């Protein structure tokens, strides 16, 4: 059935195109003074169609209707390692190529054996730099005005929400020193950032791990011993824990704003509860802001690295949240205080070694095998592998409503917005057996996260209004950052002489491989070596900045219905909370696939964690204004008609999906109209 409809659409489109083409051809012929050519006499009008033609398609009337439903934004927050497993499986397949035969494409035809007389070493071009800058930003203003009593909605000045969020942002930036770095595309800019962070971390290390006063962040400087140990360190709001909490256990129930799910298959009959027939369900919150980033960086795959300069490694996470959730609720309402707002800063530092899955035997080999040939690639100058990702959200959902019962089942959704930024990077570099860096290596991973929420609500009722159940909390503020380094940090060794000789041989274009290199214990079992020489510096930098800001200050008034029976036995639920402000970032950095990094210069290893949060209980916030709108600027959410007593009413001003607003429902648009 689906194939027939598509075939009919395509046929209709082809027919329109053919008619337009023929009309243009006839117009062109008339303009040239020529009449249409007669039909080809060789084609007989009585000629029958070929009997071999057949079609199994059933022709039906064209159906112009296009069913459209907004996509679901179900996000699997729990799966934080979607790429790591696939990447490591690929590496295991590469490790199976252990023969390293000289005839294999690993070396090709340009392989030099000891004793061969070559005038000059032929070198090949190495991989170039990879620099990616990604900036994602969402801005949504969804300040709704609704009055179900038929009167004109009243204007409420919500500029104080933006002002308060601006103050929160300024406070957060003070306590997140790495959030002010701007994107750079030069090695000098990366050096300046690294030097600034090094000075900051050294100053914090001199003061030791500190715990500030209430509302100020806790600063942790990881020691060298912690960096050397293979393991995982998880901090939640300044406390070291064994296991990180799962976001699925804290996500708020969004009520009527929750995306629809497919029902489970069951043979049992479906029982429907019609309810009381007189109910009102209001959701003014239930917004979701999510920034999700995952970076898996391998740069250049190599078990052994020789660095002629310094090696500078920086791992830094800064997290800060500010939220205010102080509500004023009339005493006539039943307040649901079972679910309070939750704010978590979660930071994970993990270090592991790569295991290719091969079983190591302890039996000595009959005869040791060492490489006797090499293939050399050279990169002149510096090489940069940079991933810089910035994600921003600013959502304003300050709703003003006057609601009343209708004698039927009515739902009002003025929130339920979802803004999502997703970014992922999986970089697989080229495979080498040895990398020689003539300059320095800068290995830097930085994550900065800021989450801001203003959710101060007013919920009141007119005299003699029926009672209702009010839920104004259950907000979630979630900052999760993870930095996973693959490669032990105690792998550094002093630079041996044969590595210096190897560098000199490549610079002199000496085709003979140095004898010391051929007897390096790291290359036992290799028949030949694939070598990369970088004459300058190597920059391996991953920087992620995430900012999520939500203003959800709602003013809801419950009015008494003019129809007396509408106020009897009514079930009313009002939810102005249930928001989720989420930042999730993960960096997986494969520093090395072996156990050796030769270093001629100095080793600088810096790691710092900054976590802080501020809960604003300020009672000096301005009260909502009640200034009526001018007639020319009044906007209604629906038709200005009275609500019938037997009709179900659904008012939905939310569920805005920023990534689908620009998508037409009909992909062929007006062609098939």
XYZ file of C-alpha atoms in Angstrom:
673
model
C 0.000 0.000 0.000
C 2.829 2.369 0.905
C 4.740 1.533 -2.315
C 1.651 2.199 -4.417
C 1.151 5.632 -2.895
C 4.808 6.558 -3.456
C 4.644 5.337 -7.066
C 1.548 7.431 -7.643
C 3.229 10.524 -6.185
C 6.288 10.028 -8.387
C 4.125 9.477 -11.471
C 2.150 12.615 -10.714
C 5.342 14.616 -10.343
C 6.800 13.250 -13.608
C 3.550 14.097 -15.400
C 3.615 17.706 -14.264
C 7.265 18.023 -15.219
C 6.634 16.554 -18.680
C 3.672 18.865 -19.321
C 5.679 21.928 -18.322
C 8.586 20.868 -20.542
C 6.350 20.329 -23.579
C 4.665 23.695 -23.053
C 8.062 25.445 -22.945
C 9.183 23.632 -26.109
C 6.062 24.687 -28.033
C 6.448 28.294 -26.889
C 10.076 28.289 -28.088
C 9.098 26.904 -31.511
C 6.406 29.558 -32.037
C 8.845 32.320 -31.116
C 11.246 31.000 -33.788
C 8.533 31.187 -36.435
C 8.228 27.438 -36.796
C 5.163 25.328 -36.285
C 5.209 22.098 -34.298
C 6.661 19.235 -36.213
C 4.346 16.510 -37.410
C 4.393 13.179 -35.720
C 6.930 10.650 -36.902
C 5.224 8.785 -39.785
C 7.186 5.673 -38.910
C 5.019 5.262 -35.808
C 1.634 3.797 -36.642
C -1.330 4.993 -34.621
C -2.796 1.503 -34.806
C 0.346 -0.149 -33.499
C -0.508 -2.239 -30.456
C 1.430 -2.034 -27.220
C 3.923 -4.718 -26.424
C 2.343 -7.740 -24.760
C 5.417 -8.183 -22.580
C 4.570 -5.082 -20.558
C 3.031 -5.856 -17.179
C 2.644 -4.090 -13.851
C 1.659 -5.430 -10.454
C 0.739 -1.976 -9.162
C -2.902 -1.235 -8.540
C -3.936 2.235 -9.650
C -5.882 4.155 -7.057
C -7.040 7.722 -6.593
C -4.328 10.137 -5.506
C -4.370 10.905 -1.768
C -2.950 14.404 -1.101
C -3.130 14.027 2.689
C 0.165 14.008 4.573
C 0.148 12.788 8.150
C 2.685 14.593 10.312
C 3.680 14.168 13.946
C 6.560 15.903 15.681
C 9.489 13.629 16.408
C 10.147 12.356 19.900
C 13.129 13.697 21.789
C 13.831 10.603 23.871
C 17.479 10.937 24.904
C 19.482 8.092 26.372
C 21.404 9.997 29.009
C 22.671 6.815 30.679
C 24.740 5.531 27.743
C 27.918 7.549 28.174
C 30.210 5.287 26.101
C 28.558 4.800 22.689
C 31.788 5.021 20.689
C 34.459 3.612 22.985
C 33.532 -0.042 22.495
C 33.355 0.211 18.701
C 36.702 1.967 18.566
C 38.463 -0.579 20.768
C 37.068 -3.436 18.677
C 38.626 -1.784 15.627
C 41.967 -1.557 17.402
C 41.863 -5.252 18.279
C 41.424 -6.073 14.604
C 44.448 -3.921 13.803
C 46.443 -5.731 16.481
C 45.773 -9.042 14.753
C 48.075 -7.933 11.942
C 51.118 -9.159 13.836
C 53.189 -10.681 11.050
C 54.376 -7.279 9.763
C 55.558 -8.871 6.518
C 57.784 -6.668 4.377
C 55.596 -7.411 1.366
C 52.519 -6.089 3.125
C 51.109 -2.627 2.332
C 52.255 -1.589 5.819
C 55.608 -0.727 4.247
C 55.003 -0.937 0.518
C 57.864 -0.944 -1.939
C 60.008 1.751 -0.282
C 61.698 -0.313 2.443
C 65.420 -0.106 3.136
C 67.403 -3.031 4.494
C 70.746 -2.813 6.314
C 73.668 -2.923 3.937
C 71.789 -1.431 1.010
C 73.484 1.580 -0.519
C 70.989 4.376 -0.883
C 72.049 7.937 -1.512
C 69.132 9.437 0.399
C 66.282 8.229 2.573
C 62.973 8.641 0.811
C 60.391 10.094 3.194
C 56.643 10.338 2.880
C 54.161 13.007 3.885
C 52.540 12.467 7.275
C 48.958 13.335 8.263
C 47.964 16.977 8.543
C 46.341 18.894 11.354
C 42.681 18.473 12.267
C 41.017 21.462 13.945
C 37.282 21.522 14.595
C 35.313 24.401 16.116
C 31.643 23.701 16.878
C 29.241 26.281 18.311
C 25.609 25.390 19.049
C 23.116 27.863 20.483
C 19.385 27.735 21.191
C 17.234 30.669 22.242
C 13.526 30.348 22.924
C 11.069 32.923 24.284
C 7.817 31.212 25.284
C 6.146 33.681 27.659
C 2.468 32.751 27.300
C -0.598 34.767 28.371
C -3.810 32.823 28.966
C -7.159 33.706 30.532
C -9.842 30.997 30.412
C -12.532 33.244 31.893
C -13.000 35.135 28.629
C -11.458 38.347 29.927
C -8.415 39.987 28.411
C -5.122 38.563 29.704
C -3.094 40.854 31.917
C 0.466 41.843 31.159
C 3.079 40.730 33.659
C 6.483 42.344 33.596
C 8.985 39.461 33.665
C 12.106 41.494 32.966
C 13.207 40.833 36.540
C 13.712 37.153 35.605
C 16.207 38.046 32.886
C 17.927 40.468 35.235
C 18.236 37.837 37.942
C 19.568 35.256 35.469
C 22.153 37.797 34.302
C 23.315 38.162 37.888
C 23.514 34.384 38.208
C 25.593 34.197 35.035
C 28.049 36.808 36.265
C 28.405 34.944 39.567
C 28.982 31.610 37.817
C 31.662 33.032 35.520
C 33.635 34.243 38.539
C 33.816 30.701 39.914
C 34.456 28.985 36.565
C 37.777 30.506 35.458
C 38.014 28.390 32.297
C 34.658 29.475 30.860
C 36.024 32.784 29.546
C 38.459 31.297 27.051
C 37.636 32.206 23.455
C 38.103 29.896 20.512
C 41.573 30.111 18.996
C 43.043 28.622 15.842
C 46.739 29.319 16.403
C 49.432 27.463 18.326
C 50.289 30.697 20.138
C 46.704 30.962 21.399
C 46.730 27.370 22.649
C 50.052 27.988 24.382
C 48.655 31.076 26.087
C 45.659 29.113 27.399
C 47.898 26.309 28.656
C 50.257 28.740 30.409
C 47.344 30.556 32.053
C 45.839 27.297 33.301
C 49.226 26.084 34.535
C 49.694 29.237 36.614
C 46.172 28.954 38.038
C 46.619 25.297 38.965
C 50.020 25.901 40.510
C 48.597 28.705 42.639
C 45.723 26.460 43.748
C 48.170 23.653 44.470
C 50.223 25.970 46.661
C 47.107 26.690 48.715
C 46.093 23.031 48.787
C 42.603 21.620 48.317
C 40.257 24.252 49.689
C 36.632 24.364 50.688
C 35.136 27.802 50.336
C 32.268 29.321 52.265
C 28.655 28.490 51.490
C 27.797 29.374 47.911
C 31.410 29.298 46.750
C 33.075 26.410 44.930
C 35.275 23.664 46.267
C 38.642 23.421 44.525
C 40.477 20.107 44.315
C 43.962 19.781 42.877
C 44.745 16.155 42.143
C 48.185 15.073 43.270
C 50.800 13.367 41.125
C 50.216 10.083 42.944
C 46.569 10.126 41.927
C 47.514 10.769 38.321
C 49.887 7.808 38.276
C 47.349 5.314 39.593
C 45.133 3.424 37.168
C 41.574 3.898 38.365
C 38.495 6.113 38.511
C 37.851 9.115 40.751
C 34.267 10.331 41.006
C 33.300 13.524 42.812
C 29.673 14.509 43.489
C 29.175 18.000 44.902
C 32.651 17.996 46.399
C 32.494 14.483 47.856
C 34.512 11.508 46.629
C 32.128 8.595 45.955
C 32.550 5.075 44.644
C 29.970 5.287 41.874
C 28.414 8.140 39.936
C 24.626 8.552 40.213
C 22.464 7.885 37.162
C 20.428 10.666 35.667
C 17.514 8.364 34.887
C 16.928 8.006 38.629
C 16.452 11.768 39.005
C 14.664 12.880 35.831
C 11.360 14.566 36.791
C 8.010 13.183 35.728
C 6.760 15.669 33.145
C 3.078 14.730 33.283
C 1.136 15.777 30.204
C 4.321 17.210 28.666
C 5.963 13.797 28.470
C 6.452 12.617 24.858
C 4.098 9.821 23.798
C 5.461 6.295 23.925
C 4.430 3.196 22.045
C 2.155 0.975 24.126
C 3.446 -2.442 25.052
C 1.930 -5.384 23.223
C -0.598 -7.264 25.292
C -3.391 -9.749 24.640
C -5.416 -8.466 27.567
C -8.248 -6.033 26.815
C -7.448 -2.383 27.368
C -9.382 -0.812 30.205
C -9.902 2.911 30.078
C -10.703 5.040 33.084
C -12.965 7.855 32.110
C -12.228 9.726 35.330
C -14.632 12.089 36.982
C -15.492 13.845 33.741
C -14.669 17.199 35.317
C -10.915 17.749 35.552
C -8.248 20.337 34.817
C -4.565 19.512 34.308
C -2.193 22.476 33.977
C 1.527 22.196 33.154
C 3.415 25.485 33.004
C 6.888 24.002 33.519
C 8.243 20.595 32.407
C 10.968 22.136 30.219
C 14.081 20.189 29.238
C 17.422 21.769 28.340
C 20.179 19.339 27.418
C 23.736 19.871 26.191
C 25.399 16.576 25.301
C 28.946 16.239 23.944
C 31.196 13.251 23.467
C 34.714 13.418 22.054
C 36.839 10.326 21.396
C 40.314 11.443 20.332
C 43.117 9.161 19.182
C 45.225 11.720 17.298
C 47.913 9.301 16.082
C 47.852 5.618 17.012
C 51.281 4.681 18.351
C 52.727 2.414 21.094
C 56.072 4.255 21.464
C 56.641 8.023 21.441
C 59.878 10.001 21.710
C 59.522 13.670 22.743
C 62.629 15.812 22.350
C 61.065 18.743 24.212
C 58.622 18.985 27.139
C 55.416 17.079 27.755
C 52.615 19.162 29.276
C 49.401 17.415 30.299
C 46.376 19.299 31.651
C 43.034 17.825 32.773
C 40.569 20.384 34.140
C 36.862 20.351 35.032
C 34.926 23.352 36.357
C 31.231 23.052 37.264
C 28.855 25.563 38.791
C 25.099 25.859 39.180
C 22.753 28.519 40.514
C 19.053 28.018 41.041
C 16.131 29.617 42.829
C 12.941 27.667 43.557
C 10.976 29.706 46.105
C 7.247 29.541 45.454
C 4.269 31.370 46.903
C 1.259 29.039 47.016
C -2.159 29.861 48.444
C -3.176 27.896 51.508
C -6.289 26.542 49.811
C -4.143 24.255 47.650
C -2.745 20.844 48.578
C 0.992 21.262 48.090
C 2.965 18.238 46.903
C 6.355 18.514 48.608
C 7.350 14.888 48.062
C 9.718 15.714 45.192
C 12.191 18.517 45.835
C 14.662 20.038 43.401
C 17.985 18.224 42.941
C 21.272 19.837 41.859
C 24.348 17.703 41.178
C 27.853 18.467 39.986
C 29.430 15.165 38.934
C 33.053 14.936 37.791
C 34.831 11.744 36.748
C 38.582 11.393 36.206
C 39.506 8.009 34.789
C 42.809 6.516 33.670
C 43.276 3.083 32.121
C 45.623 1.196 29.822
C 44.796 -0.240 26.449
C 44.496 -4.023 26.256
C 44.540 -5.475 22.745
C 43.202 -8.806 24.011
C 46.270 -10.823 23.049
C 47.382 -13.450 25.566
C 50.969 -12.841 26.703
C 53.035 -16.024 27.025
C 55.881 -16.327 29.528
C 57.802 -18.949 27.529
C 60.918 -17.489 25.884
C 61.032 -17.477 22.113
C 63.503 -19.683 20.324
C 65.118 -16.642 18.689
C 64.361 -12.982 19.307
C 63.067 -11.072 16.291
C 63.862 -7.380 15.845
C 63.106 -4.959 12.996
C 65.490 -4.816 10.062
C 63.748 -2.170 7.920
C 61.828 1.041 8.290
C 59.473 3.357 6.472
C 59.597 7.035 7.432
C 56.983 9.809 7.150
C 57.840 13.418 7.992
C 55.715 16.431 8.953
C 57.485 19.769 8.745
C 56.384 22.164 11.490
C 53.661 21.843 14.109
C 50.722 19.437 14.115
C 47.429 20.233 15.857
C 44.516 18.003 16.769
C 41.978 20.391 18.305
C 38.301 19.871 19.157
C 36.617 22.980 20.544
C 32.890 22.624 21.274
C 30.633 25.310 22.746
C 26.940 24.798 23.548
C 24.501 27.416 24.826
C 20.841 27.442 25.873
C 18.674 30.379 26.877
C 15.013 29.540 27.417
C 12.398 31.941 28.786
C 9.108 30.276 29.761
C 7.429 32.760 32.086
C 3.699 32.041 31.803
C 0.766 34.038 33.169
C -2.535 32.160 33.386
C -6.001 32.450 34.815
C -7.595 29.000 34.675
C -11.029 27.711 35.559
C -12.990 24.496 35.349
C -15.015 23.703 32.234
C -17.167 20.775 33.287
C -15.081 18.489 31.078
C -11.587 17.071 30.903
C -9.305 19.988 30.050
C -5.510 20.098 29.768
C -3.429 23.261 29.492
C 0.208 22.931 28.448
C 2.127 26.202 28.213
C 5.523 24.679 29.047
C 6.932 21.363 27.927
C 9.619 22.939 25.744
C 12.680 20.932 24.777
C 15.986 22.402 23.587
C 18.762 19.933 22.838
C 22.315 20.381 21.555
C 24.096 17.193 20.506
C 27.705 16.947 19.339
C 29.953 13.925 18.955
C 33.404 13.412 17.484
C 35.181 10.124 16.796
C 38.705 10.647 15.502
C 40.783 7.684 14.386
C 44.337 8.617 13.469
C 46.884 6.794 11.354
C 48.814 3.873 12.819
C 52.552 4.118 13.429
C 55.031 2.055 15.413
C 57.127 5.026 16.518
C 56.481 8.760 16.645
C 59.311 11.225 17.191
C 58.334 14.789 18.138
C 61.116 17.305 17.677
C 59.452 19.903 19.911
C 56.905 19.768 22.759
C 53.639 17.922 23.296
C 50.652 19.747 24.755
C 47.926 17.326 25.845
C 45.004 19.341 27.236
C 41.431 18.319 28.148
C 39.139 21.003 29.586
C 35.408 20.909 30.438
C 33.497 23.951 31.730
C 29.818 23.655 32.693
C 27.307 26.243 33.949
C 23.627 25.529 34.746
C 21.216 28.300 35.813
C 17.542 28.007 36.780
C 15.052 30.579 38.038
C 11.777 28.884 39.006
C 10.020 31.185 41.474
C 6.272 30.756 40.978
C 3.056 32.317 42.250
C -0.042 30.098 42.529
C -3.162 31.651 44.014
C -6.910 31.200 44.018
C -9.983 33.378 44.043
C -12.443 33.140 46.904
C -14.593 29.981 46.892
C -12.342 28.377 44.252
C -12.254 24.570 44.518
C -9.098 22.989 45.905
C -6.288 21.669 43.728
C -3.062 19.693 43.959
C -0.005 21.822 43.249
C 3.468 20.585 42.370
C 5.994 23.405 41.976
C 9.346 21.689 42.586
C 10.932 18.478 41.287
C 13.489 20.360 39.188
C 16.778 18.782 38.148
C 20.063 20.651 37.650
C 22.697 18.240 36.362
C 26.335 18.861 35.415
C 28.214 15.697 34.432
C 31.790 15.855 33.123
C 34.115 12.931 32.437
C 37.760 12.875 31.311
C 39.099 9.421 30.489
C 42.790 9.090 29.609
C 44.044 5.844 28.101
C 47.693 5.241 28.934
C 49.497 4.983 32.253
C 51.040 8.217 33.489
C 54.170 6.412 34.754
C 55.221 5.398 31.246
C 57.773 8.215 30.854
C 61.442 7.262 30.559
C 64.657 9.128 29.850
C 65.573 9.652 26.242
C 68.030 6.962 25.042
C 70.891 7.756 22.683
C 69.550 5.650 19.841
C 66.408 7.835 19.625
C 68.583 10.935 19.221
C 70.539 9.078 16.551
C 67.298 8.110 14.849
C 66.165 11.740 14.720
C 69.517 12.774 13.261
C 69.406 9.985 10.682
C 65.998 11.140 9.458
C 67.095 14.770 9.270
C 70.232 13.702 7.336
C 68.089 11.442 5.121
C 70.268 8.437 5.979
C 68.597 5.366 4.538
C 70.246 2.982 7.008
C 68.205 2.417 10.153
C 70.283 3.003 13.329
C 71.357 -0.240 14.965
C 70.212 0.947 18.396
C 66.677 1.418 17.145
C 66.602 -2.088 15.704
C 67.422 -3.527 19.150
C 64.990 -1.471 21.229
C 63.111 -3.885 23.494
C 59.788 -2.192 22.685
C 60.026 -3.460 19.110
C 60.819 -7.088 19.792
C 58.841 -9.244 17.386
C 58.669 -6.503 14.730
C 60.120 -7.212 11.291
C 59.895 -3.589 10.180
C 58.978 -0.190 11.639
C 56.576 2.483 10.441
C 57.991 5.781 11.776
C 56.521 9.301 11.890
C 58.749 12.298 12.562
C 57.190 15.666 13.501
C 59.790 18.405 13.360
C 57.757 20.874 15.445
C 55.265 20.615 18.309
C 52.264 18.336 18.740
C 49.039 19.834 20.123
C 46.307 17.456 21.285
C 43.585 19.722 22.725
C 39.924 19.068 23.615
C 37.917 21.936 25.117
C 34.174 21.822 25.895
C 32.091 24.745 27.194
C 28.435 24.259 28.123
C 25.979 26.869 29.422
C 22.275 26.185 30.081
C 19.980 28.971 31.313
C 16.255 28.564 32.045
C 13.802 31.138 33.378
C 10.491 29.526 34.366
C 8.690 31.984 36.623
C 4.963 31.225 36.354
C 1.957 33.092 37.742
C -1.171 30.908 37.878
C -4.527 32.042 39.284
C -7.443 29.663 39.731
C -10.759 31.369 39.110
C -14.243 30.237 40.062
C -16.357 29.024 37.167
C -19.526 30.984 36.414
C -21.360 27.676 36.089
C -21.902 26.314 39.567
C -21.816 22.604 38.691
C -18.386 23.030 37.108
C -16.963 23.690 40.569
C -18.325 20.458 42.078
C -16.263 17.247 42.361
C -13.540 18.677 40.164
C -10.025 17.187 39.962
C -7.417 19.935 39.433
C -3.650 19.466 39.068
C -1.213 22.343 38.599
C 2.481 21.773 37.867
C 4.854 24.729 37.548
C 8.095 22.794 38.135
C 9.464 19.496 36.737
C 12.200 21.239 34.721
C 15.507 19.616 33.772
C 18.665 21.637 33.061
C 21.312 19.154 31.919
C 24.945 19.430 30.809
C 26.775 16.200 29.905
C 30.303 16.107 28.474
C 32.755 13.264 28.035
C 36.289 13.233 26.644
C 38.076 9.963 25.920
C 41.707 10.673 25.064
C 43.982 7.861 23.867
C 47.402 9.146 24.912
C 49.290 5.967 24.016
C 48.763 2.298 23.219
C 52.017 1.123 24.754
C 53.987 1.436 27.949
C 56.817 3.737 26.871
C 57.157 7.445 26.187
C 60.732 8.678 25.924
C 61.133 12.248 27.166
C 64.148 14.524 26.796
C 62.614 17.590 28.473
C 60.392 18.176 31.485
C 57.066 16.580 32.401
C 54.267 18.893 33.580
C 51.141 17.125 34.785
C 48.276 19.311 36.043
C 44.775 18.235 37.036
C 42.167 20.367 38.786
C 38.498 20.114 39.705
C 36.297 23.079 40.610
C 32.756 22.365 41.824
C 30.327 24.829 43.301
C 26.680 25.737 43.583
C 24.489 28.529 44.862
C 20.858 28.244 45.957
C 19.171 31.635 45.959
C 16.585 32.124 48.722
C 16.314 35.869 48.244
C 12.863 37.134 49.221
C 13.325 40.578 47.716
C 12.104 39.542 44.278
C 9.542 41.851 42.695
C 5.875 40.928 42.714
C 4.090 40.456 39.383
C 2.491 43.526 37.906
C -1.135 43.586 36.820
C -1.192 46.024 33.920
C -3.761 45.307 31.237
C -2.587 45.004 27.676
C -3.620 47.419 24.975
C -6.131 45.928 22.566
C -3.742 46.054 19.627
C -1.140 43.806 21.320
C -3.429 41.157 22.800
C -2.642 37.645 21.560
C -4.924 34.707 22.317
C -3.876 31.061 22.223
C -7.098 29.872 20.610
C -10.424 30.979 19.215
C -12.291 33.434 21.465
C -15.290 31.178 21.980
C -16.986 30.013 25.193
C -16.100 26.531 26.356
C -18.916 24.049 26.060
C -19.857 21.838 28.985
C -19.539 18.598 27.013
C -16.310 19.190 25.119
C -12.779 18.205 26.087
C -10.388 21.120 25.783
C -6.646 20.929 25.030
C -4.567 24.112 24.980
C -0.969 23.382 23.980
C 1.443 26.290 23.653
C 4.543 24.311 24.466
C 6.380 21.258 23.163
C 8.537 23.482 20.963
C 11.219 21.460 19.195
C 13.808 23.884 17.912
C 15.340 21.438 15.477
C 12.020 20.718 13.672
C 10.457 24.158 13.449
C 12.040 24.797 10.048
C 11.132 21.385 8.576
C 8.171 21.319 6.165
C 5.683 18.536 6.794
C 5.398 17.776 3.074
C 8.878 17.157 1.674
C 7.587 17.681 -1.873
C 5.733 20.818 -0.767
C 3.383 22.215 -3.427
C 4.493 19.976 -6.305
C 1.940 17.288 -5.498
C -0.821 19.685 -4.479
